[in-house]
Amino acid sequence: MHTAAALIASLLPLLAVAAAQVQPLPAQPAATVTVYRCTSATSKVSLQDAPCAAGQAQQARQMQRPMDAPARPAPPLPVPPAAARAVPPARDVVYLAPPRPLYECVTPDGARYTSDDGRGNPRWVPLWTLGYPAVRPHSVVGDNIGHPDRRMHPPHRDVNWPVATGGGTWIRDDCTMLPPREACARLRDRRSALRTRFFNAQEKERDALRTEERALNARLDNDCGGR
């Protein structure tokens, strides 16, 4: 018995300190509130939450206590910049034509020029220059005099006797395709020659030179990666 009383006595100071530290919970406001409507002797009306003063007409009414509006929802988080950059920007699509070949052609006398289609300039040549045999007639007067054996043989074909018979044909100069780098260099040389001619040309010729230079610039941009 004495031990229990001593234990309780030792715990009393601790309980007193704990009780002092415990704060009461705030009282919850009533759901309704009383509003007093007061009318003075001069007919002045006022509304208040306390009873009217002496000498004033009083009307009391129970009303719902105003409540705070609910908290507004948090605004949506902004889109991070990385997500905005995830969509690739629209780009203009440029279609390039395949590079056009350029050919170098050689004339019979060794002169060189360029061609866009690989067909050299045409020229007329006699057939005998291409190795076609020509007929040499043996009906010349006196040809068989003193040669009785020739009268027994008919005329023969001599392939080594180049007799011009008037026949001929059209042939073209030989052309070979240039490498891409050399083709671009030739196109730039052609444009430089056009610009040199432009200064001494008449106005009518200058219009044609401008058109040709625009075509060369477009081809250089497409085939050679720039001017």
Tab-separated table of C-alpha atoms in Angstrom:
chain	number	residue	atom	x	y	z
A	1	MET	CA	0.000	0.000	0.000
A	2	HIS	CA	2.710	2.425	0.910
A	3	THR	CA	4.574	1.570	-2.324
A	4	ALA	CA	1.550	2.381	-4.494
A	5	ALA	CA	0.954	5.656	-2.703
A	6	ALA	CA	4.574	6.643	-3.163
A	7	LEU	CA	4.386	5.806	-6.883
A	8	ILE	CA	1.269	7.916	-7.383
A	9	ALA	CA	2.847	10.789	-5.503
A	10	SER	CA	5.886	10.662	-7.786
A	11	LEU	CA	3.716	10.723	-10.904
A	12	LEU	CA	1.588	13.682	-9.871
A	13	PRO	CA	4.159	16.370	-10.916
A	14	LEU	CA	4.512	14.735	-14.327
A	15	LEU	CA	0.779	14.624	-14.839
A	16	ALA	CA	0.486	18.276	-13.859
A	17	VAL	CA	3.119	19.303	-16.401
A	18	ALA	CA	1.450	17.241	-19.151
A	19	ALA	CA	-1.929	18.759	-18.360
A	20	ALA	CA	-0.464	22.261	-18.584
A	21	GLN	CA	1.053	21.508	-21.986
A	22	VAL	CA	-2.165	20.092	-23.447
A	23	GLN	CA	-4.104	22.918	-25.137
A	24	PRO	CA	-7.846	22.662	-25.574
A	25	LEU	CA	-9.145	22.151	-29.108
A	26	PRO	CA	-10.713	25.241	-30.671
A	27	ALA	CA	-14.469	25.270	-30.378
A	28	GLN	CA	-16.326	24.622	-33.600
A	29	PRO	CA	-18.596	27.531	-34.594
A	30	ALA	CA	-22.325	26.897	-34.514
A	31	ALA	CA	-24.014	25.965	-37.763
A	32	THR	CA	-26.480	28.897	-37.361
A	33	VAL	CA	-26.139	32.493	-36.306
A	34	THR	CA	-28.714	34.903	-34.797
A	35	VAL	CA	-29.158	38.188	-36.630
A	36	TYR	CA	-30.880	41.060	-34.833
A	37	ARG	CA	-32.792	43.690	-36.778
A	38	CYS	CA	-32.920	46.892	-34.715
A	39	THR	CA	-35.107	49.905	-35.448
A	40	SER	CA	-34.400	53.143	-33.572
A	41	ALA	CA	-36.884	55.831	-32.593
A	42	THR	CA	-35.959	57.706	-35.771
A	43	SER	CA	-36.774	54.600	-37.891
A	44	LYS	CA	-33.093	53.863	-38.574
A	45	VAL	CA	-32.622	50.151	-39.225
A	46	SER	CA	-29.447	48.227	-38.452
A	47	LEU	CA	-28.478	44.552	-38.538
A	48	GLN	CA	-26.180	43.121	-35.881
A	49	ASP	CA	-25.205	39.904	-34.162
A	50	ALA	CA	-25.962	41.233	-30.646
A	51	PRO	CA	-29.319	42.102	-29.065
A	52	CYS	CA	-30.650	45.614	-29.770
A	53	ALA	CA	-30.144	48.438	-27.320
A	54	ALA	CA	-32.872	49.487	-24.965
A	55	GLY	CA	-35.572	51.569	-26.597
A	56	GLN	CA	-35.118	49.963	-30.053
A	57	ALA	CA	-37.537	47.630	-31.710
A	58	GLN	CA	-35.900	44.257	-32.127
A	59	GLN	CA	-36.465	41.348	-34.481
A	60	ALA	CA	-34.316	38.220	-34.223
A	61	ARG	CA	-33.831	35.628	-36.997
A	62	GLN	CA	-31.791	32.447	-37.160
A	63	MET	CA	-29.700	32.187	-40.334
A	64	GLN	CA	-27.236	29.706	-41.735
A	65	ARG	CA	-23.711	30.675	-40.823
A	66	PRO	CA	-21.738	31.681	-43.928
A	67	MET	CA	-19.153	29.087	-44.909
A	68	ASP	CA	-15.896	29.678	-46.681
A	69	ALA	CA	-15.873	28.717	-50.335
A	70	PRO	CA	-14.114	25.459	-51.107
A	71	ALA	CA	-10.488	25.761	-52.046
A	72	ARG	CA	-9.875	26.218	-55.741
A	73	PRO	CA	-8.228	23.316	-57.499
A	74	ALA	CA	-4.568	23.716	-58.229
A	75	PRO	CA	-3.856	24.928	-61.779
A	76	PRO	CA	-2.488	22.304	-64.174
A	77	LEU	CA	1.238	22.006	-64.283
A	78	PRO	CA	2.873	23.702	-67.273
A	79	VAL	CA	4.109	21.476	-70.073
A	80	PRO	CA	7.838	20.980	-69.653
A	81	PRO	CA	9.949	22.399	-72.494
A	82	ALA	CA	11.360	18.959	-73.292
A	83	ALA	CA	7.884	17.610	-74.053
A	84	ALA	CA	7.146	20.599	-76.251
A	85	ARG	CA	10.317	19.915	-78.238
A	86	ALA	CA	9.383	16.267	-78.702
A	87	VAL	CA	7.310	17.123	-81.790
A	88	PRO	CA	9.720	17.837	-84.671
A	89	PRO	CA	9.093	21.135	-86.433
A	90	ALA	CA	7.679	21.054	-89.925
A	91	ARG	CA	10.303	21.403	-92.640
A	92	ASP	CA	10.115	22.275	-96.289
A	93	VAL	CA	10.865	19.296	-98.496
A	94	VAL	CA	13.075	19.988	-101.496
A	95	TYR	CA	13.229	17.411	-104.264
A	96	LEU	CA	16.430	17.361	-106.305
A	97	ALA	CA	16.646	15.889	-109.772
A	98	PRO	CA	19.445	13.405	-110.446
A	99	PRO	CA	22.630	15.048	-111.815
A	100	ARG	CA	22.699	15.381	-115.577
A	101	PRO	CA	25.802	13.977	-117.301
A	102	LEU	CA	28.101	16.150	-119.387
A	103	TYR	CA	30.089	14.819	-122.344
A	104	GLU	CA	33.297	15.888	-124.066
A	105	CYS	CA	33.368	15.493	-127.837
A	106	VAL	CA	36.360	15.603	-130.219
A	107	THR	CA	36.353	16.700	-133.870
A	108	PRO	CA	38.569	15.014	-136.496
A	109	ASP	CA	41.088	17.858	-136.254
A	110	GLY	CA	41.376	17.479	-132.445
A	111	ALA	CA	39.108	20.349	-131.317
A	112	ARG	CA	37.182	19.609	-128.107
A	113	TYR	CA	33.755	20.805	-126.978
A	114	THR	CA	31.061	19.731	-124.486
A	115	SER	CA	27.661	18.218	-125.164
A	116	ASP	CA	24.694	17.667	-122.859
A	117	ASP	CA	23.270	14.639	-124.674
A	118	GLY	CA	26.448	12.802	-125.718
A	119	ARG	CA	25.698	13.136	-129.423
A	120	GLY	CA	28.509	14.844	-131.263
A	121	ASN	CA	28.016	17.335	-134.068
A	122	PRO	CA	27.103	15.657	-137.363
A	123	ARG	CA	29.329	15.941	-140.462
A	124	TRP	CA	29.151	14.607	-144.020
A	125	VAL	CA	31.963	12.319	-145.136
A	126	PRO	CA	32.522	10.324	-148.359
A	127	LEU	CA	32.000	6.608	-148.077
A	128	TRP	CA	35.549	5.793	-149.132
A	129	THR	CA	36.868	7.516	-145.992
A	130	LEU	CA	35.048	4.870	-143.947
A	131	GLY	CA	36.783	1.989	-145.745
A	132	TYR	CA	34.102	1.178	-148.324
A	133	PRO	CA	35.759	-0.208	-151.518
A	134	ALA	CA	35.480	1.794	-154.737
A	135	VAL	CA	35.116	0.308	-158.226
A	136	ARG	CA	37.875	1.094	-160.773
A	137	PRO	CA	36.547	0.589	-164.351
A	138	HIS	CA	38.830	-0.957	-167.012
A	139	SER	CA	37.128	0.364	-170.110
A	140	VAL	CA	39.572	3.112	-170.831
A	141	VAL	CA	40.329	3.450	-174.546
A	142	GLY	CA	43.685	1.827	-175.378
A	143	ASP	CA	43.904	0.028	-172.115
A	144	ASN	CA	44.159	-3.365	-173.841
A	145	ILE	CA	46.560	-2.313	-176.626
A	146	GLY	CA	49.681	-4.473	-176.512
A	147	HIS	CA	48.107	-6.605	-173.764
A	148	PRO	CA	46.074	-9.297	-175.522
A	149	ASP	CA	45.677	-11.257	-172.291
A	150	ARG	CA	43.587	-8.505	-170.715
A	151	ARG	CA	40.866	-8.921	-173.288
A	152	MET	CA	40.121	-12.320	-171.777
A	153	HIS	CA	39.552	-11.046	-168.247
A	154	PRO	CA	36.572	-8.979	-167.076
A	155	PRO	CA	36.990	-5.784	-165.030
A	156	HIS	CA	37.959	-6.457	-161.398
A	157	ARG	CA	37.358	-4.688	-158.059
A	158	ASP	CA	40.420	-2.983	-156.597
A	159	VAL	CA	39.953	-2.216	-152.890
A	160	ASN	CA	43.150	-0.201	-152.680
A	161	TRP	CA	42.235	2.307	-155.376
A	162	PRO	CA	40.431	5.221	-153.701
A	163	VAL	CA	38.188	6.506	-156.401
A	164	ALA	CA	35.637	9.153	-155.291
A	165	THR	CA	32.240	8.051	-156.494
A	166	GLY	CA	30.183	10.903	-154.935
A	167	GLY	CA	28.510	8.740	-152.254
A	168	GLY	CA	28.716	9.702	-148.559
A	169	THR	CA	26.954	9.619	-145.204
A	170	TRP	CA	26.443	11.585	-142.005
A	171	ILE	CA	28.544	10.664	-138.936
A	172	ARG	CA	28.939	12.282	-135.517
A	173	ASP	CA	31.972	13.191	-133.467
A	174	ASP	CA	33.015	10.773	-130.726
A	175	CYS	CA	31.939	11.781	-127.164
A	176	THR	CA	32.830	10.479	-123.699
A	177	MET	CA	31.107	11.253	-120.370
A	178	LEU	CA	33.056	13.491	-117.974
A	179	PRO	CA	33.489	12.680	-114.246
A	180	PRO	CA	31.092	14.648	-111.967
A	181	ARG	CA	33.791	16.972	-110.590
A	182	GLU	CA	35.148	17.769	-114.043
A	183	ALA	CA	31.596	18.284	-115.341
A	184	CYS	CA	30.945	20.896	-112.601
A	185	ALA	CA	34.197	22.674	-113.464
A	186	ARG	CA	33.212	22.811	-117.152
A	187	LEU	CA	29.789	24.246	-116.243
A	188	ARG	CA	31.418	27.018	-114.210
A	189	ASP	CA	33.787	27.747	-117.101
A	190	ARG	CA	30.799	27.995	-119.427
A	191	ARG	CA	29.121	30.464	-117.083
A	192	SER	CA	32.284	32.600	-116.896
A	193	ALA	CA	32.401	32.719	-120.680
A	194	LEU	CA	28.761	33.845	-120.755
A	195	ARG	CA	29.472	36.678	-118.335
A	196	THR	CA	32.421	37.798	-120.451
A	197	ARG	CA	30.249	37.893	-123.564
A	198	PHE	CA	27.536	39.778	-121.685
A	199	PHE	CA	29.548	43.025	-121.472
A	200	ASN	CA	30.041	43.273	-125.235
A	201	ALA	CA	26.636	41.909	-126.286
A	202	GLN	CA	23.678	43.834	-127.631
A	203	GLU	CA	20.590	44.149	-125.448
A	204	LYS	CA	18.737	41.514	-127.466
A	205	GLU	CA	21.557	39.028	-127.025
A	206	ARG	CA	21.823	39.880	-123.331
A	207	ASP	CA	18.293	38.600	-122.735
A	208	ALA	CA	19.279	35.236	-124.187
A	209	LEU	CA	22.479	35.200	-122.109
A	210	ARG	CA	20.532	35.930	-118.915
A	211	THR	CA	18.213	32.999	-119.623
A	212	GLU	CA	21.138	30.687	-120.295
A	213	GLU	CA	22.934	31.793	-117.118
A	214	ARG	CA	19.825	31.157	-114.996
A	215	ALA	CA	19.675	27.624	-116.388
A	216	LEU	CA	23.372	27.110	-115.598
A	217	ASN	CA	22.916	28.406	-112.036
A	218	ALA	CA	19.983	26.054	-111.460
A	219	ARG	CA	21.997	23.118	-112.795
A	220	LEU	CA	24.985	23.995	-110.609
A	221	ASP	CA	22.738	24.211	-107.534
A	222	ASN	CA	21.182	20.811	-108.295
A	223	ASP	CA	24.139	18.842	-109.662
A	224	CYS	CA	27.150	20.447	-107.965
A	225	GLY	CA	25.830	21.433	-104.523
A	226	GLY	CA	26.011	25.197	-105.114
A	227	ARG	CA	27.400	27.801	-107.402
